[in-house]
Coordinates of C-alpha atoms and ligand atoms in Angstrom, one line a residue:
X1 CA 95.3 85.4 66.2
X2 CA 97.4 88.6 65.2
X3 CA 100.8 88.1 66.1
X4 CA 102.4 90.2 68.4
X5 CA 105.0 91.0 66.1
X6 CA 102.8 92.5 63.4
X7 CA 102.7 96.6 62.7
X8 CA 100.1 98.6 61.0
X9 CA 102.7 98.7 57.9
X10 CA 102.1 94.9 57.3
X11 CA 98.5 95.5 56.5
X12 CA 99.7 98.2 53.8
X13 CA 98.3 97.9 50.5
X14 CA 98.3 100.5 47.5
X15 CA 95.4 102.8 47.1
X16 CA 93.6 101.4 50.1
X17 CA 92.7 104.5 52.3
X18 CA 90.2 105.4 49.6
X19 CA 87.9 107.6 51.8
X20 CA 84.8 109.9 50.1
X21 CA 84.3 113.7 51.2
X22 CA 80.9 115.5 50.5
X23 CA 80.8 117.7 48.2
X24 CA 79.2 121.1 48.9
X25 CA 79.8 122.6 46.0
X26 CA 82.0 124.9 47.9
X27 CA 84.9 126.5 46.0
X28 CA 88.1 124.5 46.4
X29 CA 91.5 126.3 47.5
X30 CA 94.9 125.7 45.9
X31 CA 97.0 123.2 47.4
X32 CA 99.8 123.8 49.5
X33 CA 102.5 125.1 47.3
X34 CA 104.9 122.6 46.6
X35 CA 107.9 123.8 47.7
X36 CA 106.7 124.0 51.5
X37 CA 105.8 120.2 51.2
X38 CA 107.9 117.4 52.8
X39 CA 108.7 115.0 50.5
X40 CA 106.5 111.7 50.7
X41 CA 105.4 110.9 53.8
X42 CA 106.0 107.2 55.0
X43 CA 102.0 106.7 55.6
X44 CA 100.9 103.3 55.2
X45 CA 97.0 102.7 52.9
X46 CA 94.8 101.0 55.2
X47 CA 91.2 101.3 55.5
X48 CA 89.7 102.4 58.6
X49 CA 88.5 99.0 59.3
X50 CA 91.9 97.7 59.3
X51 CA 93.4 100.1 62.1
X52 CA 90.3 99.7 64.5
X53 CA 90.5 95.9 64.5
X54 CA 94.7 96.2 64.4
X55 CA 94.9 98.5 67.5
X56 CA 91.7 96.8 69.2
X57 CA 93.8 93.7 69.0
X58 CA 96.8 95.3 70.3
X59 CA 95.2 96.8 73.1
X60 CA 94.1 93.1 74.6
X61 CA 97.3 92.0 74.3
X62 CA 98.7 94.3 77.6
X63 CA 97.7 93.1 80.8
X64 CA 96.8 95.6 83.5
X65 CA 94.7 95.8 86.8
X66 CA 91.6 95.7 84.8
X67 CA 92.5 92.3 83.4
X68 CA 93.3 90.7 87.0
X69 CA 95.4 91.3 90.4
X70 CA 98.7 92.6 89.3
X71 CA 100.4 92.6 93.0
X72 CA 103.1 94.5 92.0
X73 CA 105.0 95.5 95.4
X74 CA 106.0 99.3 96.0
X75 CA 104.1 100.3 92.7
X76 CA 100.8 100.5 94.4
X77 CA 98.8 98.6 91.1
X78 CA 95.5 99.6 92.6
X79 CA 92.0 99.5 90.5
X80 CA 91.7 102.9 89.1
X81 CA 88.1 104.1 89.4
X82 CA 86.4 105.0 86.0
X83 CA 85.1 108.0 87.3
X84 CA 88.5 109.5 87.1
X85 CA 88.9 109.0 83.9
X86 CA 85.7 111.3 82.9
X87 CA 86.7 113.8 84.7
X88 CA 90.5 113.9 83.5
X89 CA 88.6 113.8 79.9
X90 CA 85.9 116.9 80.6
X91 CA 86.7 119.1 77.4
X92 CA 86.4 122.0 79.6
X93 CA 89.3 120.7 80.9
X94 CA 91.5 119.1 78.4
X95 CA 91.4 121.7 75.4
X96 CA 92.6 124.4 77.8
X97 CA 96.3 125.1 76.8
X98 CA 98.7 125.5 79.3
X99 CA 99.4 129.4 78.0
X100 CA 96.2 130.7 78.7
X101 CA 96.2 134.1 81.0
X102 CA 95.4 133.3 84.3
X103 CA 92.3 135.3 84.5
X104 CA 90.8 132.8 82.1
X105 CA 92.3 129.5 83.7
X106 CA 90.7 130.0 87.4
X107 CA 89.0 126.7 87.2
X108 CA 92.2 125.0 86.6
X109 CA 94.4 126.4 89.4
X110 CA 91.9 126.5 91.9
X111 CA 91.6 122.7 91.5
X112 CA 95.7 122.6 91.2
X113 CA 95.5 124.9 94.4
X114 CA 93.2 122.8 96.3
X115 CA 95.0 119.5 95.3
X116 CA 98.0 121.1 96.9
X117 CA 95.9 121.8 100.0
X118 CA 94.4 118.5 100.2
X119 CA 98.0 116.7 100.0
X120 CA 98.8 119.3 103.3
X121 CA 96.2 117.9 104.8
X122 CA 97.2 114.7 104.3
X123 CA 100.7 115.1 105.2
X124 CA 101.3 117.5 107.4
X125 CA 103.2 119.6 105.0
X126 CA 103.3 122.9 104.6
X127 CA 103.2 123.7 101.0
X128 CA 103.1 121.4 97.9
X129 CA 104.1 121.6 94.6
X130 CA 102.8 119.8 92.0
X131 CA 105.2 120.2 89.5
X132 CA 107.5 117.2 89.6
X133 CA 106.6 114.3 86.6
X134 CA 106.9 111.3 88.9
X135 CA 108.5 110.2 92.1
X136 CA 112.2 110.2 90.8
X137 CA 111.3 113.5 89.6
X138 CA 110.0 114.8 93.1
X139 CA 113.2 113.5 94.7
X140 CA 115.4 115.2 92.6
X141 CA 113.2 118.5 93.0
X142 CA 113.8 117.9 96.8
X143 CA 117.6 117.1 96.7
X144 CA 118.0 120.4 95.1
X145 CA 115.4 122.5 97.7
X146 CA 118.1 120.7 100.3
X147 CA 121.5 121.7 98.5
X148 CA 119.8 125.1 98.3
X149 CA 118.9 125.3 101.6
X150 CA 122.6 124.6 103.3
X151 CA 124.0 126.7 100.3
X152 CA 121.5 129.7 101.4
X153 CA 122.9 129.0 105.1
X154 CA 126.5 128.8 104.1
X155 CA 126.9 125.5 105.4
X156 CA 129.3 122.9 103.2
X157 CA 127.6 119.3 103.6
X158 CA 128.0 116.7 101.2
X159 CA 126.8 113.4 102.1
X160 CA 123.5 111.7 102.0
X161 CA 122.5 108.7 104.2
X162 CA 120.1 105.9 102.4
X163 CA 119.1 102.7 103.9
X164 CA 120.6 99.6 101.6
X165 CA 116.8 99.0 101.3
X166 CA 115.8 102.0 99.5
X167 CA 115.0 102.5 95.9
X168 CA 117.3 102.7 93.1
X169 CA 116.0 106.1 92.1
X170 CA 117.1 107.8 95.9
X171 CA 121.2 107.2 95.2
X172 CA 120.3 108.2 91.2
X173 CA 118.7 111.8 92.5
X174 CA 121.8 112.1 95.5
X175 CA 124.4 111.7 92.8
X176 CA 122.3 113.8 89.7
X177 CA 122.9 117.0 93.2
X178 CA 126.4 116.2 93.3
X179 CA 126.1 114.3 96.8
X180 CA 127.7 111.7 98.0
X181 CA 125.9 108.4 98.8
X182 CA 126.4 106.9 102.5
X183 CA 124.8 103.8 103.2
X184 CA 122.9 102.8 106.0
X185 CA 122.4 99.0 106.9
X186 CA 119.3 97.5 108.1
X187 CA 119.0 95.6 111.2
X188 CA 118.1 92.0 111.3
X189 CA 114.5 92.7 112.0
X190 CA 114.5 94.7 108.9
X191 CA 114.3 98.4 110.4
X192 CA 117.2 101.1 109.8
X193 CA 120.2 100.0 112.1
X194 CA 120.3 102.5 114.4
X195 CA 123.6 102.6 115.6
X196 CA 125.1 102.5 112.5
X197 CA 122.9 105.7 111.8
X198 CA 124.4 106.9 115.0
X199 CA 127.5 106.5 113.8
X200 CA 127.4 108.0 110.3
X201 CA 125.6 111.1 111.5
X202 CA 127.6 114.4 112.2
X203 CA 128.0 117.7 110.2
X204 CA 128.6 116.5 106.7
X205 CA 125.3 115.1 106.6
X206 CA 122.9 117.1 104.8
X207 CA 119.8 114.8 104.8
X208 CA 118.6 111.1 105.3
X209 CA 116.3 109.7 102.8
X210 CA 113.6 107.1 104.4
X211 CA 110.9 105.1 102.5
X212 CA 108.4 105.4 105.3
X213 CA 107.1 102.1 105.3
X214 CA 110.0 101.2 104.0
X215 CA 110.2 98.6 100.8
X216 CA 110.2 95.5 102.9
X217 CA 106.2 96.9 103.8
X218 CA 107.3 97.6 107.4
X219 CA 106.6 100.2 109.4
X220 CA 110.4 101.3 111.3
X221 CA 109.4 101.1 114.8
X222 CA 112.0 103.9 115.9
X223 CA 111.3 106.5 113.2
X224 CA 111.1 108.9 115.6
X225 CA 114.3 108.5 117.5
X226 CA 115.5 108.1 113.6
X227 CA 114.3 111.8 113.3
X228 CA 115.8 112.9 116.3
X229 CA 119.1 111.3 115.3
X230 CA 119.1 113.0 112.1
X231 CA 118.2 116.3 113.3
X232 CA 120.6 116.5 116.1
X233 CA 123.4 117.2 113.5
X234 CA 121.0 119.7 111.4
X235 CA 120.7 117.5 108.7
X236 CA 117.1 117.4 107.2
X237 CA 114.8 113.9 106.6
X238 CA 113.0 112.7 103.8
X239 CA 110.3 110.8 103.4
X240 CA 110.2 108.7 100.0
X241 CA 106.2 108.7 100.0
X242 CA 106.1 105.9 97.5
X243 CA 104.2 103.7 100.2
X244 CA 101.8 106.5 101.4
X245 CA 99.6 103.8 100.7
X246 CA 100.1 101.9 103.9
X247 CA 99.3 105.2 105.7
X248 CA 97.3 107.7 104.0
X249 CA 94.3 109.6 106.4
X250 CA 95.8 107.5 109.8
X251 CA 99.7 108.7 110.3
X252 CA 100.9 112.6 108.7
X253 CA 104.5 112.3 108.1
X254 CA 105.5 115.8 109.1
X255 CA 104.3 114.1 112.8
X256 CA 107.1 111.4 112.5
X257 CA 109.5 114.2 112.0
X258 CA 109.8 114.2 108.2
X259 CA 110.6 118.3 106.4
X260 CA 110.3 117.2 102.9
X261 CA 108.7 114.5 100.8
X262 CA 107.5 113.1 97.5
X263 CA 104.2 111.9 96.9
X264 CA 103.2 109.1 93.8
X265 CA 100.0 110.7 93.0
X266 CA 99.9 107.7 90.5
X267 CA 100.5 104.9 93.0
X268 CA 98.3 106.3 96.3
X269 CA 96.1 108.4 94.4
X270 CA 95.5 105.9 91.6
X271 CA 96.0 106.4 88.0
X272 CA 97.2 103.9 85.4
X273 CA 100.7 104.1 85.1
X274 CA 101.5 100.3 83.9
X275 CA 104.6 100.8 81.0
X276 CA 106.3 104.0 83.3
X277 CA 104.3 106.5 82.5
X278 CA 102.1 108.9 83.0
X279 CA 102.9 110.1 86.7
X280 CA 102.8 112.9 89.3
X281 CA 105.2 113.6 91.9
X282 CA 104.1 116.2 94.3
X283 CA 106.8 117.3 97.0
X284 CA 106.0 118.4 100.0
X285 CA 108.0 120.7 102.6
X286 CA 107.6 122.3 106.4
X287 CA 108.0 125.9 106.5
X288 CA 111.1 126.7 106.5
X289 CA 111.6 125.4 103.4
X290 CA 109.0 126.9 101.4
X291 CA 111.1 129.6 99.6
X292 CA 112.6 127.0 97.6
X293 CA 110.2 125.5 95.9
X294 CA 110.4 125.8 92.3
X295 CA 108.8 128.5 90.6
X296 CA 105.9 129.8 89.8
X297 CA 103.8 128.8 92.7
X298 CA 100.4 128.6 92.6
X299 CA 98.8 131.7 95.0
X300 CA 95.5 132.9 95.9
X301 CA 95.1 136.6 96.9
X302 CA 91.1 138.2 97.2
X303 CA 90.2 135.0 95.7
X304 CA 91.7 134.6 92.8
X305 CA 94.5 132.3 91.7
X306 CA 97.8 133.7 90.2
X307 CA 101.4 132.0 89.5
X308 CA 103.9 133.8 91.7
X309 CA 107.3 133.7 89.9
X310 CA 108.2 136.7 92.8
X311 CA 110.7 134.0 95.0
X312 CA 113.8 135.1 94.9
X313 CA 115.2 131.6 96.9
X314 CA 113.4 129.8 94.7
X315 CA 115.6 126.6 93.0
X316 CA 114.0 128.0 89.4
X317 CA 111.8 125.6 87.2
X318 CA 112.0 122.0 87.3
X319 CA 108.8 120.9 84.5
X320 CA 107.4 122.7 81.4
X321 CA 104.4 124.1 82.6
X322 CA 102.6 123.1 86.0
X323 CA 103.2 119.5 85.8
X324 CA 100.9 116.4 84.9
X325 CA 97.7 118.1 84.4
X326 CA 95.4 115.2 83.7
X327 CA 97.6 112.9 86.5
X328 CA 96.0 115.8 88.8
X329 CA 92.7 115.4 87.8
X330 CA 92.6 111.8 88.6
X331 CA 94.0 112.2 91.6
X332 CA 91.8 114.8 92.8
X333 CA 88.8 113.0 92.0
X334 CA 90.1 110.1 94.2
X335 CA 90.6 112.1 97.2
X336 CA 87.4 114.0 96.7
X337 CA 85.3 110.8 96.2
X338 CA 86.7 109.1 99.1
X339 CA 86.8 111.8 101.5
X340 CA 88.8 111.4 104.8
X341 CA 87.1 108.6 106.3
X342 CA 87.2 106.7 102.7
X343 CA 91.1 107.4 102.8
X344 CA 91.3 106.0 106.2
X345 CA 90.0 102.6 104.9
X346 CA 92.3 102.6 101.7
X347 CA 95.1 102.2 104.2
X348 CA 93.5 100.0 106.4
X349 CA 92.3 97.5 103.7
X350 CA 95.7 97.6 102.3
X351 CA 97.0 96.6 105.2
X352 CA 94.6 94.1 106.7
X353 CA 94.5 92.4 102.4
X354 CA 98.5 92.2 103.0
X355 CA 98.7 90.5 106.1
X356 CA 95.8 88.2 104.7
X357 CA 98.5 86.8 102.3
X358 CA 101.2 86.9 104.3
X359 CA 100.1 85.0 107.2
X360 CA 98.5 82.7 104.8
X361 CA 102.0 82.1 102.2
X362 CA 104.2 81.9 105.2
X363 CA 103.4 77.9 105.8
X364 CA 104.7 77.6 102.0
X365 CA 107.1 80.1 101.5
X366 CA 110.0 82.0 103.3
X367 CA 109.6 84.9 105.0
X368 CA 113.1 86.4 105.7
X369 CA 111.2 89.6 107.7
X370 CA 108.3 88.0 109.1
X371 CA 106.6 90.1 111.5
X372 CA 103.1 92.2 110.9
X373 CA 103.4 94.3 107.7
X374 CA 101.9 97.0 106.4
X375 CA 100.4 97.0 102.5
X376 CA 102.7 94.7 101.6
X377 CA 105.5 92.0 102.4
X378 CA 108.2 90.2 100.7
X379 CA 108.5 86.4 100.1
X380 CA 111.4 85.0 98.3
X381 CA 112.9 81.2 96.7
X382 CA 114.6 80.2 99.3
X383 CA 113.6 76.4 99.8
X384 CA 113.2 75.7 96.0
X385 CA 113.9 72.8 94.2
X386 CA 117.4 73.9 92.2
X387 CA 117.1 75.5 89.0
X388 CA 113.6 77.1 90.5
X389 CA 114.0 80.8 91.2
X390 CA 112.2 83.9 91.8
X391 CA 111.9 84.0 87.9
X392 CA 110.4 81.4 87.0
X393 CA 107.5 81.9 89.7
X394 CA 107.0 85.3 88.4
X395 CA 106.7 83.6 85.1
X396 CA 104.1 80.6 85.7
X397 CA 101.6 83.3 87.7
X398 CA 101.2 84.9 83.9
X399 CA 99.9 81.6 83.0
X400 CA 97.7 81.4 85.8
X401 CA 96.4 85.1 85.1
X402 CA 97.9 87.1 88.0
X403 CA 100.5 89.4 87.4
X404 CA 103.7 88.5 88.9
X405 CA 104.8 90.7 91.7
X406 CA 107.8 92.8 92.0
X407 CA 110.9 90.6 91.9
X408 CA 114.4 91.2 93.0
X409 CA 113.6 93.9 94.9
X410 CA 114.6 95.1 97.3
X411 CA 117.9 94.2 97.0
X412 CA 118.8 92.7 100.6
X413 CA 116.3 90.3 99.9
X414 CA 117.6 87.3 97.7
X415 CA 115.4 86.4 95.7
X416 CA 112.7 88.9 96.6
X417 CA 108.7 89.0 95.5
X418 CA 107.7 92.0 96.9
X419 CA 103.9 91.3 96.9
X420 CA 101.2 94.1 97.3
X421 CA 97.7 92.7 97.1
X422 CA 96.1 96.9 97.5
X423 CA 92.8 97.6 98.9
X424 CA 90.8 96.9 96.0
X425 CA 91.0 93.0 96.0
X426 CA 88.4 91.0 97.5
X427 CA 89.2 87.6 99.8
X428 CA 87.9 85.4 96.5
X429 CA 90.8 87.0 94.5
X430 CA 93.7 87.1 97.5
X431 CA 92.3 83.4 98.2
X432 CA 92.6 82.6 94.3
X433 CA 96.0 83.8 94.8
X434 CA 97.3 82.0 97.5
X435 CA 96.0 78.6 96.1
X436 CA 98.1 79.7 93.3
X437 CA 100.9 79.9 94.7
X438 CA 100.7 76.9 96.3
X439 CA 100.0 75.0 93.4
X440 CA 103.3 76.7 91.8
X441 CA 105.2 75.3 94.2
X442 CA 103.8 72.0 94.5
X443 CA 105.0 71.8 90.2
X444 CA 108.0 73.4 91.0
X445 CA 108.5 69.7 92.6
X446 CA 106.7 67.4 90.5
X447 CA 107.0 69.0 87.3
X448 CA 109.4 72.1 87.1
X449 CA 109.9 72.1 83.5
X450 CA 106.5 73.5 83.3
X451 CA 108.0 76.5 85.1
X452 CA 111.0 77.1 83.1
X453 CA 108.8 77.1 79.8
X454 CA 106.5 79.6 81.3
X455 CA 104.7 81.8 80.4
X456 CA 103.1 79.4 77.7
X457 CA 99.2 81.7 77.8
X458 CA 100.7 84.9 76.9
X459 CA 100.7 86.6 73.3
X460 CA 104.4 87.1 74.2
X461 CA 106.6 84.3 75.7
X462 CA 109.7 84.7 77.4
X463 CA 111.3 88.3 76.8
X464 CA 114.9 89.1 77.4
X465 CA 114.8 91.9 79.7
X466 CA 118.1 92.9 79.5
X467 CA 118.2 93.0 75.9
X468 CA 114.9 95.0 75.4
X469 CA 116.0 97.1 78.2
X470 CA 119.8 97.8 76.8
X471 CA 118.6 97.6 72.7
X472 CA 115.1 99.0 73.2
X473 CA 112.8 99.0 69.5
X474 CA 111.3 101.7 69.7
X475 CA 110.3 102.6 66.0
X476 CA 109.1 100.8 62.7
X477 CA 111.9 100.6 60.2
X478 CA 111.2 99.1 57.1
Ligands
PLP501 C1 108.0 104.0 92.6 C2 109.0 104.3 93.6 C3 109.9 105.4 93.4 C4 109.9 106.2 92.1 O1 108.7 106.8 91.7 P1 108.4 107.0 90.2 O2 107.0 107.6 90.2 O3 108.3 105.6 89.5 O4 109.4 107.8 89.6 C5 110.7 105.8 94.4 N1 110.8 105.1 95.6 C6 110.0 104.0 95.8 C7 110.0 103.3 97.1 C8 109.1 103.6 94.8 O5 108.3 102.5 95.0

């Protein structure tokens, strides 16, 4: 078994790359002159057998959603169809460089152009851009279309309103604008608090950032009086689409009231993006806001596609380039091999495979929001034997060969497993996962020190998360 520990350098020896080129009796040129040469490169002399078996090995050590169900909660871990992976490898595709004159890249920006469409569809928006690397990215994009927007209307606000369930990365893009954060507790039943929103609204308040379903995988039964709240003041709501999931083809937020929004092409569209990367994050905005969106925007005029840099209210570039290219490509495959009704029954599996599990844990673990969810719910360790925590089940389900689900998150949850089954798991797997479960916590009781010494299966045993995220290694040094 190769250690997990071991680099490409240890398998270094001296004279070991030998490799033979034809000769075709072709004239040879002079080398390089030697003053433009680096000095000696830091290459290591394997053979070519030795790197194929090295990163072969390496490459079964990772665990991902083609290993087994990896239920992480908000980060949509759904099976990602091979399909778009051919497509986002087409040459035709991928050895275009991003400089080419439009006249010779039509193929490209009509697919970028109809991807954009497609997401309107899906949303209700009126334009897209698909410029923004990842959700964080697509928030920050849209905290800056909002600053402009008050700034272009000579209005002064500087707060923010964010439920204390949202994501870390909503107060991280609020402050990045220079906004001030105000938060918004929820109510016992795990929906915004409405009269505390009431009661923080007036003409300071530039927007309210909403996960809609929110991160405890419910669905706010008064987002539409929340809407009305927020724009009775003039202030502007956002939709953090991480959870599109949950809705995609059956609710368009723009109908609950939403005027901008970000869209994880990598969690609801699918694309790998285990290890935080690679990602799209599209934002989405209702007319009024469309001459902010950064530039260039892809048009259409007699049909043919051109990048408009001609917007004057435009909040300038936010992304080298156009964005994630290939991100795009998966994505668009997705939604063209699914189609509108296929969409329709990613959200409803989602939903019905959530509720599966949570009406099935809830006789064995705590629910603190227990009430029909949609794609996914959390749990947490309230009722375990001491010493037992949220960690240590995360842990043990390694062994077991489930990934562990989101933990300690969201943050009014102690203890939190946010757990999101997705549409692509069958009953055998969710039913393989509850008995699971179950069988954790029956050792958690008889035998917990088989918990605290998990994960004993992986090539990697306990890390220290803080350390590797503080102090991360993130080159060979000899
Ligand atoms: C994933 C996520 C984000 C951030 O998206 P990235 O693509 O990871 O940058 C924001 N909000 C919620 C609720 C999320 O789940």
């Amino acid at each position: 078994m190769v250690s997990a520990m071991q680099t490409i350098f240890s398998f270094h020896k001296e004279g070991r790359n030998k490799y033979t080129v034809p000769q075709f009796g072709a004239k040879s040129y002079d080398p390089i002159p030697e003053h433009l040469c680096r000095g000696k490169l830091n290459l290591v002399d394997v053979s070519e057998v030795d790197v194929v078996r090295h990163y072969r090995k390496l490459s079964s050590l990772n665990f991902g959603v083609d290993n087994g169900m990896y239920p992480l909660g908000s980060c949509t871990m759904k099976y990602n169809p091979k399909v778009n992976d051919v497509v986002a490898g087409l040459p035709q595709l991928t050895r275009q460089h991003p400089a080419t004159v439009e006249e010779l890249s039509q193929g490209s920006l009509q697919i970028m152009y109809s991807l954009q469409e497609m997401l309107c569809a899906i949303t209700g928006m009126k334009q897209f851009t698909l410029m923004p690397s990842a959700g964080a990215h697509g928030e920050l994009t849209s905290v800056m279309i909002i600053k402009k927007y008050f700034e272009t209307k000579g209005e002064k606000r500087n707060i923010i309103l964010i439920p204390d369930s949202a994501h870390g990365t909503n107060p991280a893009s609020v402050a990045m604008c220079g906004f001030t954060v105000k938060e918004i507790p929820s109510a016992s039943n795990g929906d915004v608090d409405i009269h505390a929103l009431r009661a923080a609204i007036d003409d300071n308040v530039a927007a309210m950032m909403l996960t809609s379903p929110n991160t405890l995988g419910l669905f706010d039964r008064n987002i539409m009086a929340i809407a009305d709240i927020v724009h009775s003041k003039g202030a502007l709501f956002y939709c953090d689409g991480a959870n599109l999931n949950a809705i995609v083809g059956k609710v368009r937020p723009a109908d609950l009231g939403f005027d901008i929004m970000h869209v994880n092409l990598h969690k609801t569209f699918s694309t790998p993006h285990g290890g935080g990367g690679p990602g799209s994050g599209p934002i989405g905005v209702v007319e009024k806001l469309t001459h902010f969106m950064p530039v260039p925007v892809i048009a259409k005029k007699d049909n043919q596609y051109y990048l408009d840099y001609d917007r004057p209210q435009s909040i300038g570039r936010v992304h080298s380039y156009y964005g994630n290219f290939l991100v795009m490509l998966r994505a668009y495959t997705y939604i063209l091999m699914l189609g509108a009704s296929g969409l329709k029954q990613v959200a409803e599996h989602a939903v019905v495979n959530a509720n599966y599990l949570r009406v099935k844990l809830q006789k064995h673990f705590n629910l603190p929001y227990n009430r029909i969810c949609m794609h996914e719910f959390v749990i947490n360790d309230e009722g375990m034997p001491d010493g037992i925590t949220t960690n240590e089940i995360a842990r043990r389900l390694h062994d077991y060969g489930f990934h562990a689900p989101t933990v300690y998150f969201p943050l009014i949850v102690h203890g939190a497993m946010m757990i999101e089954p997705t549409e692509t798991e069958h009953k055998d797997t969710l039913d393989a996962f509850v008995d699971t479960m179950i069988a954790i916590k029956n050792e958690a009781h008889t035998n917990p020190e088989i918990l605290k010494a998990a994960p004993q299966t992986t090539p990697v045993r306990k890390v220290d998360a803080v350390l590797a995220a503080r102090k991360p290694v993130l080159k060979w040094e000899e």
